[in-house]
Amino acid sequence: MKHLLPSSAKAHATVMRHEMVLANQLEHAADLAVWLEQKQEIADIRRSLYLDEVRGRATEVVERAERVAQIKREEKLYMAYRLEANQEAAEANREDALEATKQRARAVSERCELVLSAQKMKKEALAHSIEAKLEAAEAQRQAILESRRSSGASTPRDRLQVVEASSQMKALDLAAKIEQAQEAAEAKRLEVLSETKKKAASVIKRHRNVVAAQKANDENARSHLAQKLESRLTVASERREALARTRRFSNSRTPTKNSPLAASPLKPIKFTIPVNETDENSKENGYFVNFSGKGGMNGKANGVVASPERKNVLSPSKNVGAQERANGHVIRAA
């Protein structure tokens, strides 16, 4: 009986150690469950914060897109107003140029009329002077004839014929000069009129060319503006579609296939329990608790090293006794 008492005490101590280890394991499992729950709550909070941040960014993007669309609409209206103002200014310039051309043509026509009237007055004055000279010559001839007739001198017939022939020659010469002057005046009038017509035609042609160039520039500006507005509307529609996709993503509570939450799932938590050196008593018993520190004498006597810094971390000893291996009481924690 005496030799059985130490074995019974040793078995009782082993049972007590096992109960203590199991209690430590249960406490460690409870703390681990609490820790996992806290980690899950933290993950949920991070997920909700991320979703709130995504919604906030999507809201900012939508607001910025709306502001940009408003600015684009105002710019479009301003460009349309400016184009209309430019068209009105061009139309006013065309009307002013046409009015100026008409005034210049009217001034040229008035000058031509003045020149023609002056030439007509000169021609009439020349005709009157020629007629007066002819009348004076005829009166002088009649006076000479009367004086000769009154003096009683006989006037030979041939002398009279010579005088009449000379008078006729002078009249014909004057008539030829008058006709030449009329022809020269008519030629000058026609030349001035043709020159005036040429100038008016060149002015009208230049004005038409200017009007055609302005119309072409207006058409080019209108087509360029239409292309620019069309491209901007296309870009705006693409941005609206992208914003709509972002808004659909932000409104959905569950992550979609292409969402960043689905691309980065929560990774499993791994626990590693290091094995440190302990005293000889715990090595013999095969069990110790690793708290990154040495325990007191009670812990050494019971084969358990305790420290208040960390709790509930179990690890098997490197040297496990044959009794514990046989009973299957080796605790392995990963």
Tab-separated table of C-alpha atoms in Angstrom, residues 4-329:
chain	number	residue	atom	x	y	z
A	4	LEU	CA	0.804	2.807	-4.222
A	5	LEU	CA	0.368	6.091	-2.406
A	6	PRO	CA	2.913	7.985	-4.437
A	7	SER	CA	1.349	6.659	-7.645
A	8	SER	CA	-2.134	7.774	-6.487
A	9	ALA	CA	-0.817	11.236	-5.591
A	10	LYS	CA	0.940	11.427	-8.906
A	11	ALA	CA	-2.254	10.418	-10.762
A	12	HIS	CA	-4.231	12.957	-8.755
A	13	ALA	CA	-1.708	15.633	-9.637
A	14	THR	CA	-1.900	14.606	-13.298
A	15	VAL	CA	-5.715	14.819	-13.227
A	16	MET	CA	-5.515	18.241	-11.596
A	17	ARG	CA	-3.068	19.374	-14.217
A	18	HIS	CA	-5.336	18.096	-16.986
A	19	GLU	CA	-8.324	19.872	-15.484
A	20	MET	CA	-6.332	23.089	-15.233
A	21	VAL	CA	-5.166	22.736	-18.842
A	22	LEU	CA	-8.728	22.042	-20.016
A	23	ALA	CA	-9.992	25.074	-18.101
A	24	ASN	CA	-7.287	27.187	-19.697
A	25	GLN	CA	-8.252	25.778	-23.099
A	26	LEU	CA	-11.920	26.615	-22.573
A	27	GLU	CA	-11.060	30.122	-21.457
A	28	HIS	CA	-8.771	30.513	-24.441
A	29	ALA	CA	-11.531	29.282	-26.795
A	30	ALA	CA	-13.992	31.767	-25.266
A	31	ASP	CA	-11.517	34.626	-25.650
A	32	LEU	CA	-10.779	33.497	-29.190
A	33	ALA	CA	-14.501	33.526	-30.001
A	34	VAL	CA	-14.823	37.016	-28.537
A	35	TRP	CA	-11.803	38.139	-30.521
A	36	LEU	CA	-13.201	36.679	-33.734
A	37	GLU	CA	-16.516	38.412	-33.085
A	38	GLN	CA	-14.708	41.698	-32.543
A	39	LYS	CA	-12.732	41.176	-35.740
A	40	GLN	CA	-15.979	40.491	-37.625
A	41	GLU	CA	-17.522	43.649	-36.181
A	42	ILE	CA	-14.443	45.628	-37.210
A	43	ALA	CA	-14.650	44.121	-40.711
A	44	ASP	CA	-18.357	45.059	-40.913
A	45	ILE	CA	-17.576	48.588	-39.758
A	46	ARG	CA	-14.783	48.890	-42.332
A	47	ARG	CA	-17.116	47.549	-45.007
A	48	SER	CA	-19.832	50.057	-44.097
A	49	LEU	CA	-17.270	52.878	-43.992
A	50	TYR	CA	-15.959	51.835	-47.397
A	51	LEU	CA	-19.469	51.763	-48.814
A	52	ASP	CA	-20.191	55.177	-47.291
A	53	GLU	CA	-16.983	56.497	-48.802
A	54	VAL	CA	-17.884	55.027	-52.200
A	55	ARG	CA	-21.362	56.579	-51.985
A	56	GLY	CA	-19.839	59.919	-50.981
A	57	ARG	CA	-17.404	59.781	-53.891
A	58	ALA	CA	-20.180	58.800	-56.284
A	59	THR	CA	-22.312	61.678	-54.973
A	60	GLU	CA	-19.412	64.093	-55.447
A	61	VAL	CA	-18.814	62.750	-58.953
A	62	VAL	CA	-22.509	63.124	-59.798
A	63	GLU	CA	-22.600	66.661	-58.421
A	64	ARG	CA	-19.423	67.557	-60.285
A	65	ALA	CA	-20.850	66.035	-63.463
A	66	GLU	CA	-24.051	68.030	-63.007
A	67	ARG	CA	-22.034	71.208	-62.508
A	68	VAL	CA	-19.956	70.411	-65.593
A	69	ALA	CA	-23.135	69.717	-67.584
A	70	GLN	CA	-24.597	73.025	-66.389
A	71	ILE	CA	-21.410	74.840	-67.397
A	72	LYS	CA	-21.459	73.075	-70.774
A	73	ARG	CA	-25.098	74.077	-71.305
A	74	GLU	CA	-24.306	77.678	-70.411
A	75	GLU	CA	-21.277	77.597	-72.691
A	76	LYS	CA	-23.406	76.134	-75.478
A	77	LEU	CA	-26.004	78.881	-75.019
A	78	TYR	CA	-23.274	81.507	-74.917
A	79	MET	CA	-21.681	80.141	-78.088
A	80	ALA	CA	-25.072	80.093	-79.819
A	81	TYR	CA	-25.733	83.657	-78.664
A	82	ARG	CA	-22.283	84.748	-79.819
A	83	LEU	CA	-22.769	83.043	-83.188
A	84	GLU	CA	-26.129	84.770	-83.562
A	85	ALA	CA	-24.556	88.111	-82.609
A	86	ASN	CA	-21.760	87.534	-85.123
A	87	GLN	CA	-24.306	86.701	-87.810
A	88	GLU	CA	-26.274	89.842	-87.015
A	89	ALA	CA	-23.081	91.906	-87.095
A	90	ALA	CA	-22.073	90.317	-90.406
A	91	GLU	CA	-25.541	91.003	-91.827
A	92	ALA	CA	-25.317	94.614	-90.641
A	93	ASN	CA	-21.848	94.913	-92.168
A	94	ARG	CA	-23.134	93.470	-95.436
A	95	GLU	CA	-26.027	95.920	-95.446
A	96	ASP	CA	-23.672	98.800	-94.672
A	97	ALA	CA	-21.300	97.711	-97.429
A	98	LEU	CA	-24.189	97.374	-99.891
A	99	GLU	CA	-25.500	100.811	-98.927
A	100	ALA	CA	-22.007	102.290	-99.303
A	101	THR	CA	-21.684	100.625	-102.714
A	102	LYS	CA	-25.027	102.045	-103.774
A	103	GLN	CA	-24.002	105.507	-102.579
A	104	ARG	CA	-20.707	105.289	-104.466
A	105	ALA	CA	-22.526	104.134	-107.607
A	106	ARG	CA	-25.031	106.974	-107.169
A	107	ALA	CA	-22.189	109.494	-106.745
A	108	VAL	CA	-20.453	108.185	-109.879
A	109	SER	CA	-23.716	108.395	-111.808
A	110	GLU	CA	-24.263	111.961	-110.625
A	111	ARG	CA	-20.728	112.883	-111.658
A	112	CYS	CA	-21.317	111.326	-115.076
A	113	GLU	CA	-24.551	113.275	-115.453
A	114	LEU	CA	-22.753	116.494	-114.477
A	115	VAL	CA	-19.984	115.783	-116.989
A	116	LEU	CA	-22.524	115.023	-119.716
A	117	SER	CA	-24.542	118.142	-118.930
A	118	ALA	CA	-21.348	120.236	-118.981
A	119	GLN	CA	-20.375	118.725	-122.328
A	120	LYS	CA	-23.890	119.396	-123.654
A	121	MET	CA	-23.721	122.989	-122.477
A	122	LYS	CA	-20.307	123.399	-124.105
A	123	LYS	CA	-21.635	121.913	-127.340
A	124	GLU	CA	-24.650	124.210	-127.286
A	125	ALA	CA	-22.414	127.210	-126.556
A	126	LEU	CA	-20.141	126.205	-129.442
A	127	ALA	CA	-23.128	125.843	-131.742
A	128	HIS	CA	-24.446	129.259	-130.670
A	129	SER	CA	-21.032	130.835	-131.204
A	130	ILE	CA	-20.732	129.245	-134.658
A	131	GLU	CA	-24.224	130.410	-135.569
A	132	ALA	CA	-23.396	133.908	-134.336
A	133	LYS	CA	-20.189	133.916	-136.359
A	134	LEU	CA	-22.111	132.771	-139.457
A	135	GLU	CA	-24.688	135.490	-138.920
A	136	ALA	CA	-21.932	138.044	-138.445
A	137	ALA	CA	-20.195	136.900	-141.618
A	138	GLU	CA	-23.461	137.052	-143.536
A	139	ALA	CA	-24.179	140.522	-142.189
A	140	GLN	CA	-20.673	141.652	-143.066
A	141	ARG	CA	-21.078	140.259	-146.583
A	142	GLN	CA	-24.462	141.987	-146.981
A	143	ALA	CA	-22.956	145.226	-145.705
A	144	ILE	CA	-20.102	144.975	-148.181
A	145	LEU	CA	-22.539	144.279	-150.990
A	146	GLU	CA	-24.754	147.166	-149.973
A	147	SER	CA	-21.804	149.503	-149.733
A	148	ARG	CA	-20.599	148.524	-153.128
A	149	ARG	CA	-24.063	148.746	-154.556
A	150	SER	CA	-24.524	152.191	-153.054
A	151	SER	CA	-21.167	153.383	-154.320
A	152	GLY	CA	-22.194	152.452	-157.829
A	153	ALA	CA	-19.241	150.233	-158.441
A	154	SER	CA	-20.083	147.385	-160.561
A	155	THR	CA	-19.557	144.091	-158.886
A	156	PRO	CA	-18.365	141.387	-161.198
A	157	ARG	CA	-20.334	138.207	-161.149
A	158	ASP	CA	-17.336	136.019	-160.719
A	159	ARG	CA	-16.219	138.025	-157.617
A	160	LEU	CA	-19.618	137.429	-156.093
A	161	GLN	CA	-19.355	133.767	-156.877
A	162	VAL	CA	-15.916	133.649	-155.284
A	163	VAL	CA	-17.206	135.341	-152.137
A	164	GLU	CA	-20.180	132.956	-151.955
A	165	ALA	CA	-17.920	129.990	-152.527
A	166	SER	CA	-15.564	131.146	-149.755
A	167	SER	CA	-18.536	131.644	-147.428
A	168	GLN	CA	-19.820	128.174	-148.195
A	169	MET	CA	-16.352	126.718	-147.611
A	170	LYS	CA	-16.137	128.437	-144.259
A	171	ALA	CA	-19.627	127.204	-143.319
A	172	LEU	CA	-18.735	123.665	-144.337
A	173	ASP	CA	-15.486	123.889	-142.370
A	174	LEU	CA	-17.339	125.097	-139.306
A	175	ALA	CA	-19.935	122.346	-139.728
A	176	ALA	CA	-17.146	119.765	-139.984
A	177	LYS	CA	-15.516	121.135	-136.841
A	178	ILE	CA	-18.850	121.053	-135.010
A	179	GLU	CA	-19.425	117.462	-136.091
A	180	GLN	CA	-15.917	116.476	-134.976
A	181	ALA	CA	-16.455	118.176	-131.618
A	182	GLN	CA	-19.766	116.345	-131.215
A	183	GLU	CA	-18.149	113.039	-132.103
A	184	ALA	CA	-15.295	113.674	-129.655
A	185	ALA	CA	-17.776	114.629	-126.912
A	186	GLU	CA	-19.863	111.506	-127.613
A	187	ALA	CA	-16.742	109.346	-127.558
A	188	LYS	CA	-15.653	110.959	-124.316
A	189	ARG	CA	-19.104	110.425	-122.846
A	190	LEU	CA	-19.132	106.784	-123.920
A	191	GLU	CA	-15.631	106.282	-122.528
A	192	VAL	CA	-16.581	107.829	-119.181
A	193	LEU	CA	-19.790	105.795	-119.105
A	194	SER	CA	-17.965	102.539	-119.873
A	195	GLU	CA	-15.333	103.335	-117.267
A	196	THR	CA	-18.075	104.070	-114.744
A	197	LYS	CA	-19.816	100.808	-115.610
A	198	LYS	CA	-16.549	98.908	-115.224
A	199	LYS	CA	-15.899	100.473	-111.824
A	200	ALA	CA	-19.436	99.777	-110.668
A	201	ALA	CA	-19.196	96.179	-111.935
A	202	SER	CA	-15.849	95.679	-110.144
A	203	VAL	CA	-17.266	97.149	-106.930
A	204	ILE	CA	-20.374	94.947	-107.135
A	205	LYS	CA	-18.229	91.885	-107.927
A	206	ARG	CA	-15.910	92.628	-105.007
A	207	HIS	CA	-18.900	93.121	-102.734
A	208	ARG	CA	-20.408	89.839	-103.920
A	209	ASN	CA	-17.094	88.078	-103.313
A	210	VAL	CA	-16.942	89.559	-99.817
A	211	VAL	CA	-20.519	88.460	-99.128
A	212	ALA	CA	-19.793	84.951	-100.455
A	213	ALA	CA	-16.628	84.717	-98.333
A	214	GLN	CA	-18.543	85.852	-95.247
A	215	LYS	CA	-21.258	83.302	-95.944
A	216	ALA	CA	-18.632	80.569	-96.394
A	217	ASN	CA	-16.937	81.591	-93.139
A	218	ASP	CA	-20.290	81.568	-91.360
A	219	GLU	CA	-21.088	78.107	-92.720
A	220	ASN	CA	-17.655	76.810	-91.704
A	221	ALA	CA	-17.990	78.308	-88.228
A	222	ARG	CA	-21.499	76.851	-87.871
A	223	SER	CA	-20.369	73.380	-89.007
A	224	HIS	CA	-17.312	73.520	-86.714
A	225	LEU	CA	-19.502	74.585	-83.809
A	226	ALA	CA	-21.983	71.803	-84.585
A	227	GLN	CA	-19.175	69.210	-84.664
A	228	LYS	CA	-17.730	70.560	-81.419
A	229	LEU	CA	-21.115	70.496	-79.705
A	230	GLU	CA	-21.775	66.979	-81.006
A	231	SER	CA	-18.432	65.743	-79.663
A	232	ARG	CA	-19.091	67.394	-76.317
A	233	LEU	CA	-22.557	65.861	-76.140
A	234	THR	CA	-21.050	62.452	-76.910
A	235	VAL	CA	-18.476	62.857	-74.123
A	236	ALA	CA	-21.197	64.057	-71.748
A	237	SER	CA	-23.390	61.050	-72.580
A	238	GLU	CA	-20.468	58.688	-71.964
A	239	ARG	CA	-19.791	60.379	-68.634
A	240	ARG	CA	-23.454	60.125	-67.706
A	241	GLU	CA	-23.414	56.405	-68.481
A	242	ALA	CA	-20.267	55.961	-66.349
A	243	LEU	CA	-21.860	57.931	-63.517
A	244	ALA	CA	-25.031	55.864	-63.822
A	245	ARG	CA	-22.961	52.688	-63.516
A	246	THR	CA	-21.173	54.137	-60.473
A	247	ARG	CA	-24.488	55.161	-58.947
A	248	ARG	CA	-25.926	51.666	-59.479
A	249	PHE	CA	-22.858	50.208	-57.803
A	250	SER	CA	-23.090	52.617	-54.848
A	251	ASN	CA	-26.820	51.961	-54.385
A	252	SER	CA	-26.375	48.174	-54.281
A	253	ARG	CA	-25.729	46.825	-50.767
A	254	THR	CA	-24.145	43.551	-51.867
A	255	PRO	CA	-20.898	43.771	-53.850
A	256	THR	CA	-21.184	42.861	-57.508
A	257	LYS	CA	-18.790	40.792	-59.552
A	258	ASN	CA	-16.659	43.774	-60.585
A	259	SER	CA	-16.796	45.573	-57.217
A	260	PRO	CA	-13.584	46.157	-55.213
A	261	LEU	CA	-15.097	44.303	-52.249
A	262	ALA	CA	-15.485	41.134	-54.288
A	263	ALA	CA	-11.957	41.515	-55.622
A	264	SER	CA	-10.490	41.707	-52.100
A	265	PRO	CA	-12.389	39.304	-49.798
A	266	LEU	CA	-11.648	38.986	-46.095
A	267	LYS	CA	-8.747	36.656	-45.523
A	268	PRO	CA	-8.878	33.938	-42.829
A	269	ILE	CA	-7.145	34.748	-39.548
A	270	LYS	CA	-4.128	32.634	-38.665
A	271	PHE	CA	-2.854	32.187	-35.127
A	272	THR	CA	0.685	31.215	-34.330
A	273	ILE	CA	1.702	30.314	-30.788
A	274	PRO	CA	5.459	30.329	-30.270
A	275	VAL	CA	7.222	27.829	-28.010
A	276	ASN	CA	9.715	29.259	-25.564
A	277	GLU	CA	12.098	27.626	-23.170
A	278	THR	CA	10.759	26.861	-19.659
A	279	ASP	CA	12.003	25.193	-16.523
A	280	GLU	CA	12.831	21.542	-15.973
A	281	ASN	CA	9.637	20.771	-14.022
A	282	SER	CA	7.346	21.818	-16.830
A	283	LYS	CA	9.466	19.913	-19.351
A	284	GLU	CA	9.033	16.771	-17.301
A	285	ASN	CA	5.250	17.206	-17.087
A	286	GLY	CA	5.042	17.998	-20.783
A	287	TYR	CA	2.717	21.031	-20.487
A	288	PHE	CA	3.299	24.728	-20.134
A	289	VAL	CA	1.499	27.960	-20.997
A	290	ASN	CA	3.532	30.439	-23.055
A	291	PHE	CA	2.938	34.004	-21.870
A	292	SER	CA	6.293	35.376	-23.075
A	293	GLY	CA	7.507	35.392	-19.490
A	294	LYS	CA	8.450	33.209	-16.518
A	295	GLY	CA	5.963	32.444	-13.813
A	296	GLY	CA	6.230	32.066	-10.069
A	297	MET	CA	7.044	29.066	-7.887
A	298	ASN	CA	3.470	27.810	-7.884
A	299	GLY	CA	3.451	27.686	-11.662
A	300	LYS	CA	6.759	25.882	-11.729
A	301	ALA	CA	5.569	23.332	-9.177
A	302	ASN	CA	2.391	22.584	-11.125
A	303	GLY	CA	4.197	22.522	-14.453
A	304	VAL	CA	2.473	25.692	-15.686
A	305	VAL	CA	4.308	28.940	-16.359
A	306	ALA	CA	1.939	31.901	-15.907
A	307	SER	CA	2.369	35.576	-16.646
A	308	PRO	CA	-0.176	38.457	-16.415
A	309	GLU	CA	0.965	39.983	-19.729
A	310	ARG	CA	-0.872	37.515	-22.042
A	311	LYS	CA	-3.526	34.918	-21.359
A	312	ASN	CA	-4.833	31.640	-22.689
A	313	VAL	CA	-2.066	30.683	-25.065
A	314	LEU	CA	-1.215	26.974	-24.881
A	315	SER	CA	1.662	25.099	-26.453
A	316	PRO	CA	3.164	21.635	-25.932
A	317	SER	CA	6.633	21.275	-24.563
A	318	LYS	CA	9.476	20.052	-26.687
A	319	ASN	CA	10.155	17.260	-24.181
A	320	VAL	CA	6.907	15.406	-23.487
A	321	GLY	CA	6.984	12.530	-21.001
A	322	ALA	CA	6.096	8.947	-21.850
A	323	GLN	CA	3.121	8.964	-19.458
A	324	GLU	CA	1.423	11.864	-21.226
A	325	ARG	CA	2.187	10.489	-24.690
A	326	ALA	CA	0.636	7.183	-23.721
A	327	ASN	CA	-2.463	8.854	-22.282
A	328	GLY	CA	-2.848	11.146	-25.288
A	329	HIS	CA	-2.709	14.385	-23.290
